[in-house]
Coordinates of C-alpha atoms in Angstrom, one line a residue:
M1 CA 25.3 -90.1 -159.5
T2 CA 25.0 -89.3 -162.4
D3 CA 24.4 -85.8 -163.7
S4 CA 20.9 -86.6 -164.6
A5 CA 20.1 -88.0 -161.6
S6 CA 21.5 -85.3 -159.3
T7 CA 19.4 -82.5 -161.7
R8 CA 16.4 -84.3 -160.4
G9 CA 17.5 -83.4 -156.8
R10 CA 15.2 -80.7 -156.9
L11 CA 12.9 -80.4 -154.1
R12 CA 9.2 -81.4 -154.4
R13 CA 6.8 -78.5 -154.5
S14 CA 5.5 -78.8 -150.6
R15 CA 2.2 -79.1 -151.7
W16 CA 2.9 -82.4 -153.2
L17 CA 4.2 -84.2 -150.6
A18 CA 0.7 -82.3 -148.1
V19 CA -2.1 -84.1 -150.3
T20 CA -0.2 -87.3 -150.5
V21 CA 0.4 -87.6 -146.7
V22 CA -3.7 -86.6 -146.7
A23 CA -3.9 -89.2 -149.1
V24 CA -2.2 -91.6 -147.4
L25 CA -3.5 -91.0 -144.0
L26 CA -6.9 -91.3 -145.2
V27 CA -6.5 -95.2 -146.0
A28 CA -4.5 -95.7 -142.6
A29 CA -7.6 -94.0 -141.1
C30 CA -10.2 -96.7 -142.4
G31 CA -8.3 -99.8 -141.5
D32 CA -6.6 -101.5 -138.3
G33 CA -3.5 -99.6 -139.5
D34 CA -1.9 -103.2 -137.8
D35 CA 2.0 -103.1 -137.5
D36 CA 2.4 -106.4 -137.6
D37 CA 0.6 -106.8 -140.4
A38 CA 2.5 -104.1 -142.9
S39 CA 5.5 -105.9 -140.6
E40 CA 4.7 -109.0 -142.3
A41 CA 3.5 -107.7 -146.0
A42 CA 7.8 -106.1 -145.7
A43 CA 9.0 -109.8 -147.1
T44 CA 9.4 -109.7 -150.8
T45 CA 12.8 -109.9 -152.4
A46 CA 16.0 -111.0 -150.4
A47 CA 19.5 -111.1 -148.9
A48 CA 21.9 -113.4 -151.1
P49 CA 21.6 -116.9 -150.4
D50 CA 24.6 -119.2 -150.0
A51 CA 26.4 -119.8 -153.3
G52 CA 26.3 -123.1 -152.8
D53 CA 22.8 -123.0 -152.3
A54 CA 22.4 -121.6 -155.5
G55 CA 23.5 -123.9 -157.5
D56 CA 22.1 -126.2 -160.7
A57 CA 24.8 -127.3 -162.7
A58 CA 23.7 -125.0 -165.8
A59 CA 25.0 -122.1 -163.5
A60 CA 27.4 -124.1 -161.1
D61 CA 29.4 -124.8 -165.0
V62 CA 30.1 -121.0 -165.8
G63 CA 32.2 -120.6 -162.2
C64 CA 31.5 -116.7 -162.8
E65 CA 34.3 -114.5 -161.2
P66 CA 32.9 -111.2 -159.6
G67 CA 33.5 -108.8 -162.4
E68 CA 34.4 -111.4 -165.2
T69 CA 33.3 -110.7 -168.6
D70 CA 32.6 -113.6 -170.8
G71 CA 31.1 -111.3 -174.0
D72 CA 28.6 -108.3 -175.1
L73 CA 25.8 -107.8 -172.9
A74 CA 22.0 -108.3 -174.6
F75 CA 19.9 -106.6 -171.7
Y76 CA 16.0 -106.6 -172.1
N77 CA 14.1 -104.0 -169.3
W78 CA 11.2 -101.4 -169.1
A79 CA 10.9 -98.7 -171.1
D80 CA 12.4 -95.7 -169.8
Y81 CA 13.6 -98.1 -166.4
I82 CA 17.5 -96.7 -166.3
D83 CA 19.6 -93.5 -165.9
E84 CA 21.4 -95.2 -169.5
E85 CA 24.3 -93.1 -168.0
L86 CA 24.6 -96.6 -166.1
L87 CA 24.8 -98.8 -169.2
V88 CA 28.2 -96.2 -170.2
A89 CA 29.9 -96.7 -167.0
F90 CA 29.0 -100.0 -167.5
E91 CA 30.7 -100.7 -170.5
E92 CA 33.4 -98.3 -169.9
E93 CA 34.5 -100.6 -166.2
S94 CA 34.0 -103.2 -168.6
G95 CA 34.9 -102.9 -171.4
I96 CA 32.2 -104.4 -172.8
S97 CA 28.9 -103.2 -175.0
V98 CA 25.3 -103.1 -174.2
D99 CA 23.0 -104.6 -176.5
Y100 CA 19.7 -102.9 -175.0
S101 CA 16.3 -103.0 -175.6
V102 CA 12.4 -102.5 -174.0
Y103 CA 9.4 -104.1 -173.1
E104 CA 6.1 -102.6 -172.8
S105 CA 4.7 -106.0 -170.2
N106 CA 6.1 -108.5 -168.2
E107 CA 3.9 -110.9 -170.9
Q108 CA 6.2 -109.7 -174.3
M109 CA 9.3 -109.8 -172.6
L110 CA 7.9 -113.5 -171.7
T111 CA 6.7 -114.2 -174.8
Q112 CA 10.6 -113.5 -176.6
V113 CA 12.3 -115.4 -174.1
E114 CA 10.1 -118.8 -174.8
S115 CA 10.0 -118.0 -178.7
G116 CA 14.3 -117.3 -178.7
A117 CA 13.8 -115.4 -180.8
A118 CA 16.5 -112.9 -180.1
I119 CA 18.3 -114.3 -177.2
Y120 CA 19.0 -111.6 -173.7
D121 CA 21.4 -112.0 -171.2
L122 CA 19.6 -110.2 -168.7
V123 CA 15.7 -109.5 -168.2
I124 CA 13.7 -107.3 -165.5
P125 CA 10.7 -109.9 -165.0
S126 CA 8.6 -109.1 -162.1
D127 CA 7.8 -110.9 -159.0
Y128 CA 4.9 -112.5 -160.5
M129 CA 6.7 -113.7 -163.6
V130 CA 9.5 -114.5 -162.2
A131 CA 7.7 -117.5 -160.4
L132 CA 6.5 -118.2 -163.7
M133 CA 9.0 -118.2 -165.4
I134 CA 11.0 -120.4 -163.1
S135 CA 8.0 -123.2 -163.9
E136 CA 8.4 -122.9 -167.3
D137 CA 12.7 -123.4 -167.2
L138 CA 13.4 -120.2 -167.9
L139 CA 15.7 -118.7 -165.9
L140 CA 19.0 -120.0 -164.6
P141 CA 20.1 -119.7 -161.0
L142 CA 22.2 -117.0 -159.9
E143 CA 25.8 -117.2 -158.7
F144 CA 26.1 -115.5 -155.7
D145 CA 29.5 -115.6 -155.3
A146 CA 29.4 -113.5 -158.4
L147 CA 27.5 -111.1 -156.9
P148 CA 29.4 -110.0 -153.6
N149 CA 27.2 -106.7 -153.8
A150 CA 23.8 -108.8 -153.5
A151 CA 24.5 -108.0 -149.8
N152 CA 23.3 -104.8 -150.0
I153 CA 20.2 -105.8 -150.2
D154 CA 17.6 -105.4 -147.6
D155 CA 16.9 -108.7 -145.6
A156 CA 14.0 -107.1 -145.4
W157 CA 12.9 -108.8 -149.1
D158 CA 14.1 -112.0 -148.7
N159 CA 12.4 -115.5 -149.3
P160 CA 10.0 -114.1 -151.6
P161 CA 6.4 -116.2 -152.4
F162 CA 7.4 -116.4 -155.9
D163 CA 11.3 -117.4 -155.3
P164 CA 11.4 -119.2 -152.2
E165 CA 14.9 -119.7 -151.9
H166 CA 15.7 -117.1 -153.8
R167 CA 17.7 -118.8 -156.2
F168 CA 16.9 -117.3 -159.2
H169 CA 16.7 -113.6 -158.7
V170 CA 17.8 -110.6 -157.4
A171 CA 15.5 -107.2 -156.7
Y172 CA 15.9 -104.0 -158.8
Q173 CA 13.4 -101.6 -157.9
W174 CA 10.0 -101.5 -156.2
G175 CA 7.0 -99.5 -155.8
T176 CA 3.2 -99.6 -155.9
T177 CA 0.2 -98.6 -158.3
G178 CA -1.9 -96.3 -157.9
I179 CA -4.3 -93.2 -159.4
G180 CA -2.7 -90.0 -160.5
M181 CA -5.0 -86.8 -161.4
T182 CA -5.4 -83.6 -160.5
Y183 CA -5.5 -81.8 -157.1
D184 CA -9.4 -80.1 -158.3
M185 CA -10.5 -84.4 -158.9
L186 CA -9.2 -85.6 -155.5
D187 CA -11.0 -81.9 -153.9
T188 CA -13.6 -83.2 -156.1
L189 CA -13.5 -86.8 -154.6
G190 CA -13.5 -85.0 -151.4
G191 CA -10.1 -85.1 -150.9
E192 CA -9.9 -89.4 -150.8
S193 CA -8.8 -91.5 -153.3
S194 CA -11.0 -94.6 -154.6
W195 CA -11.1 -97.1 -157.3
A196 CA -14.3 -95.6 -157.4
V197 CA -13.2 -92.6 -159.8
I198 CA -12.5 -95.2 -162.6
F199 CA -14.8 -98.2 -161.9
D200 CA -18.1 -96.5 -160.5
A201 CA -19.9 -95.0 -163.4
E202 CA -21.2 -92.4 -161.4
T203 CA -18.5 -90.6 -159.4
A204 CA -16.9 -91.3 -163.0
A205 CA -18.7 -88.7 -164.1
L206 CA -17.4 -86.6 -161.3
V207 CA -14.2 -86.3 -164.0
P208 CA -14.4 -83.9 -166.1
G209 CA -11.9 -85.1 -168.6
D210 CA -10.7 -88.7 -169.5
I211 CA -9.8 -92.1 -167.9
S212 CA -6.7 -94.8 -168.7
M213 CA -5.6 -97.8 -167.3
L214 CA -2.5 -99.5 -167.6
D215 CA -2.0 -101.9 -170.6
D216 CA -1.3 -105.1 -168.2
A217 CA -4.1 -107.5 -168.0
P218 CA -3.0 -108.9 -164.0
E219 CA -2.7 -104.7 -162.8
A220 CA -6.0 -104.0 -164.5
V221 CA -7.9 -107.4 -163.1
S222 CA -6.2 -106.8 -160.0
A223 CA -7.5 -103.0 -159.9
A224 CA -11.4 -104.4 -160.1
L225 CA -10.6 -106.8 -157.7
K226 CA -9.6 -104.4 -155.1
Y227 CA -12.6 -101.6 -156.1
L228 CA -15.2 -105.3 -154.9
G229 CA -13.7 -105.7 -151.8
Y230 CA -11.7 -108.8 -152.9
S231 CA -7.7 -110.1 -151.1
I232 CA -6.1 -110.0 -154.5
T233 CA -4.0 -112.9 -152.4
E234 CA -7.1 -114.7 -151.0
V235 CA -8.5 -115.3 -155.3
I236 CA -5.6 -116.0 -157.0
E237 CA -3.7 -118.4 -154.2
S238 CA -7.8 -120.1 -153.9
G239 CA -8.3 -120.1 -157.6
N240 CA -11.1 -118.2 -157.7
E241 CA -12.3 -118.1 -161.0
E242 CA -15.4 -116.7 -160.6
A243 CA -13.7 -113.5 -159.2
V244 CA -12.0 -113.2 -161.4
R245 CA -14.6 -113.1 -163.9
E246 CA -16.5 -110.5 -161.9
A247 CA -13.4 -108.1 -161.9
G248 CA -13.3 -109.0 -165.7
A249 CA -17.3 -107.7 -166.0
L250 CA -15.9 -104.8 -164.3
L251 CA -13.4 -104.3 -166.6
K252 CA -15.7 -104.7 -169.7
A253 CA -18.2 -102.4 -167.9
T254 CA -15.4 -99.6 -167.7
N255 CA -14.2 -100.3 -171.1
D256 CA -16.4 -97.4 -172.7
R257 CA -15.6 -94.7 -170.7
L258 CA -12.1 -95.0 -171.0
L259 CA -9.9 -92.9 -173.5
K260 CA -7.4 -96.0 -173.7
Y261 CA -5.5 -99.1 -172.1
D262 CA -1.7 -97.9 -171.4
S263 CA 1.7 -98.7 -170.0
V264 CA 3.9 -96.2 -171.4
T265 CA 3.0 -92.4 -171.2
F266 CA 0.1 -92.8 -168.1
G267 CA 2.1 -90.2 -166.7
D268 CA 3.1 -87.6 -169.9
D269 CA -0.8 -88.4 -170.7
L270 CA -1.4 -87.2 -167.3
V271 CA 0.7 -84.4 -167.1
N272 CA 0.4 -82.9 -171.1
G273 CA -4.6 -82.9 -170.0
E274 CA -5.0 -85.5 -172.4
V275 CA -6.3 -87.7 -169.2
D276 CA -7.7 -86.2 -166.1
V277 CA -8.1 -90.0 -164.2
A278 CA -4.9 -92.8 -164.7
H279 CA -4.3 -96.1 -163.4
G280 CA -0.4 -96.3 -162.9
W281 CA 3.0 -97.6 -160.9
S282 CA 3.9 -94.9 -158.6
G283 CA 7.8 -94.2 -160.3
G284 CA 6.3 -92.9 -163.7
F285 CA 4.2 -90.5 -161.7
A286 CA 6.5 -89.1 -160.5
Q287 CA 9.0 -88.9 -163.1
A288 CA 5.9 -87.4 -164.9
F289 CA 5.1 -84.9 -162.4
F290 CA 9.3 -84.2 -161.7
E291 CA 9.7 -83.4 -165.6
T292 CA 7.3 -81.0 -165.7
D293 CA 7.1 -79.2 -162.4
A294 CA 3.8 -80.6 -162.3
Y295 CA 3.6 -80.8 -158.5
E296 CA 1.4 -77.9 -157.6
T297 CA -1.5 -79.4 -159.7
H298 CA -0.8 -83.5 -159.7
V299 CA -0.6 -86.0 -157.4
Y300 CA -0.2 -90.1 -157.0
T301 CA -2.6 -91.6 -154.8
I302 CA -3.1 -95.1 -153.1
P303 CA -6.8 -96.2 -152.9
I304 CA -8.5 -96.0 -150.0
E305 CA -9.4 -99.7 -150.6
G306 CA -5.5 -100.7 -151.4
G307 CA -3.7 -101.4 -154.6
V308 CA -1.0 -103.4 -155.8
R309 CA 2.8 -103.5 -154.6
W310 CA 5.8 -105.0 -156.9
V311 CA 9.3 -105.3 -157.2
D312 CA 11.0 -105.9 -160.1
T313 CA 14.0 -107.7 -160.3
M314 CA 17.4 -108.8 -162.2
A315 CA 17.6 -112.6 -163.5
I316 CA 19.2 -114.3 -166.3
P317 CA 17.2 -116.7 -169.4
H318 CA 18.1 -119.8 -169.6
N319 CA 19.8 -119.6 -173.0
S320 CA 22.1 -116.7 -172.4
D321 CA 25.1 -116.5 -174.0
N322 CA 26.8 -114.4 -171.8
V323 CA 25.9 -115.7 -168.3
C324 CA 29.3 -113.5 -167.1
S325 CA 28.6 -110.2 -168.5
A326 CA 25.6 -110.7 -166.8
H327 CA 26.2 -111.3 -163.2
A328 CA 29.0 -108.4 -163.7
M329 CA 26.0 -106.0 -164.7
I330 CA 23.8 -107.2 -161.8
N331 CA 27.0 -106.6 -159.9
F332 CA 27.0 -103.3 -161.3
L333 CA 23.7 -102.5 -160.3
L334 CA 24.2 -103.9 -157.1
D335 CA 26.5 -101.1 -156.0
A336 CA 25.6 -98.2 -152.9
Q337 CA 25.8 -95.8 -155.4
N338 CA 25.1 -96.8 -159.1
G339 CA 21.7 -98.4 -156.2
A340 CA 20.7 -94.9 -155.7
A341 CA 21.4 -93.2 -159.1
L342 CA 19.0 -95.6 -160.3
T343 CA 16.5 -95.1 -157.5
N344 CA 17.4 -91.5 -158.3
Y345 CA 16.1 -91.7 -162.3
T346 CA 13.4 -93.7 -161.5
Y347 CA 12.0 -92.2 -158.7
Y348 CA 11.3 -95.9 -157.3
G349 CA 11.9 -97.6 -154.3
S350 CA 15.6 -99.2 -153.4
P351 CA 15.7 -102.6 -152.3
N352 CA 20.0 -101.5 -152.0
T353 CA 20.1 -100.6 -148.4
A354 CA 24.1 -99.7 -148.4
A355 CA 22.6 -97.3 -151.2
T356 CA 20.5 -95.3 -149.0
P357 CA 22.5 -92.5 -148.0
F358 CA 23.0 -91.7 -151.5
I359 CA 19.2 -91.4 -152.3
L360 CA 18.0 -87.9 -152.3
E361 CA 15.8 -87.1 -149.9
E362 CA 12.5 -86.1 -151.5
I363 CA 12.1 -89.6 -152.8
L364 CA 13.1 -91.2 -149.4
E365 CA 10.8 -89.1 -147.2
D366 CA 8.0 -89.7 -150.3
P367 CA 4.6 -91.3 -148.7
G368 CA 3.7 -92.1 -152.4
I369 CA 6.9 -94.0 -152.8
Y370 CA 7.6 -95.4 -149.2
P371 CA 4.4 -95.2 -147.6
P372 CA 4.3 -95.4 -144.3
P373 CA 3.3 -99.2 -142.6
E374 CA -0.6 -98.6 -142.1
V375 CA -0.6 -98.3 -146.0
Y376 CA 2.1 -100.8 -147.1
A377 CA -0.3 -103.3 -145.5
R378 CA -3.0 -102.7 -147.8
L379 CA -1.4 -103.5 -150.8
E380 CA -0.9 -106.6 -152.2
L381 CA 1.7 -108.8 -154.9
I382 CA -0.2 -110.4 -157.3
P383 CA 0.5 -113.7 -156.7
Q384 CA 1.9 -116.7 -159.5
M385 CA -1.3 -116.7 -161.7
G386 CA -1.0 -120.9 -162.7
D387 CA -4.4 -122.1 -164.1
L388 CA -5.9 -118.2 -163.7
G389 CA -3.6 -116.3 -165.6
L390 CA -5.3 -117.6 -169.2
I391 CA -8.6 -115.9 -167.6
V392 CA -6.8 -112.8 -166.7
Q393 CA -5.2 -112.2 -169.6
D394 CA -8.4 -113.7 -171.4
M395 CA -10.2 -110.6 -168.8
L396 CA -8.7 -107.7 -170.7
T397 CA -8.9 -108.6 -173.7
E398 CA -12.1 -109.6 -173.8
A399 CA -12.7 -106.2 -171.8
K400 CA -11.2 -103.7 -174.6
S401 CA -12.7 -106.0 -177.6

């Protein structure tokens, strides 16, 4: 564990944990809490398949050995999504340099990979984006013989719908999407978080300051769908364009009361008072609360209607120059202690079972990061959107116009 990760190990304030528990239990009280549903929902990324199942000629011809490198690594990742001390440690261990750059959305990353304007050896696409990139032949199948540490990934993440043969990805981090707010705001809502605080005009009028949403079309549309009572999975898999357009109309009606759409500073904006309610990712809020010691005043909540769960993955673009170096970095990050250092920095959930003994207890015990089964069952992956994807993008564009 790096020194900076250790520094993040101060215990959270008791009210942060207690109120988060109350918020999620309130969610649980409103549904059936079926543990079987929660278990079924838990299948999202994966234990490594046999290397023989993973190959196509493009990857098999490379024949990387564990730890082998073939040049400096071009690593393209989400902003603030790795402890840079891990990059330094990899450089020292491997003897190569890491050219590290960041993006703010899956779509930005996809555009760069598609265009070839810059060549990357390793990217971190989210679940639904993996499926899209596979369908467009933008990813290389992985060589699992070069990834012995893939055995550390919990088998609960096996055979996900976005890569059912588990050939093109390994899990990186997972988390949820919900609402951050002040405790005062949660009290005003009667102690119960709901998407109504964003989408219902009367409820939103109770917010003393401003509101923000993620600048991410699938996330924004999914939040609106949950508020409207839809299953995200059913809408996307059935091609329900009418429901997507209904969600888009709701976003457009909501736009005038939003301060902004933002996918980078939402946690900081909340704790510094720029907004009082923010739509965002669990770890982003946790990081912001830690850095400002804001646990007594702010909380991350999963709305009573449910929300999105997601997994980000490690994958190798089809035009990678240094495929072996990419495998070496993936295997490095799948090491138990390195995997723990990653989670201790990001405050997102780890799919790495071997990392668990090294993860901070405050993270493992936080229901905002590891929701209890009855809450987890109300969270949905965003499926690969197919033809609806362009309409979903249009809905956010039109809402913001």
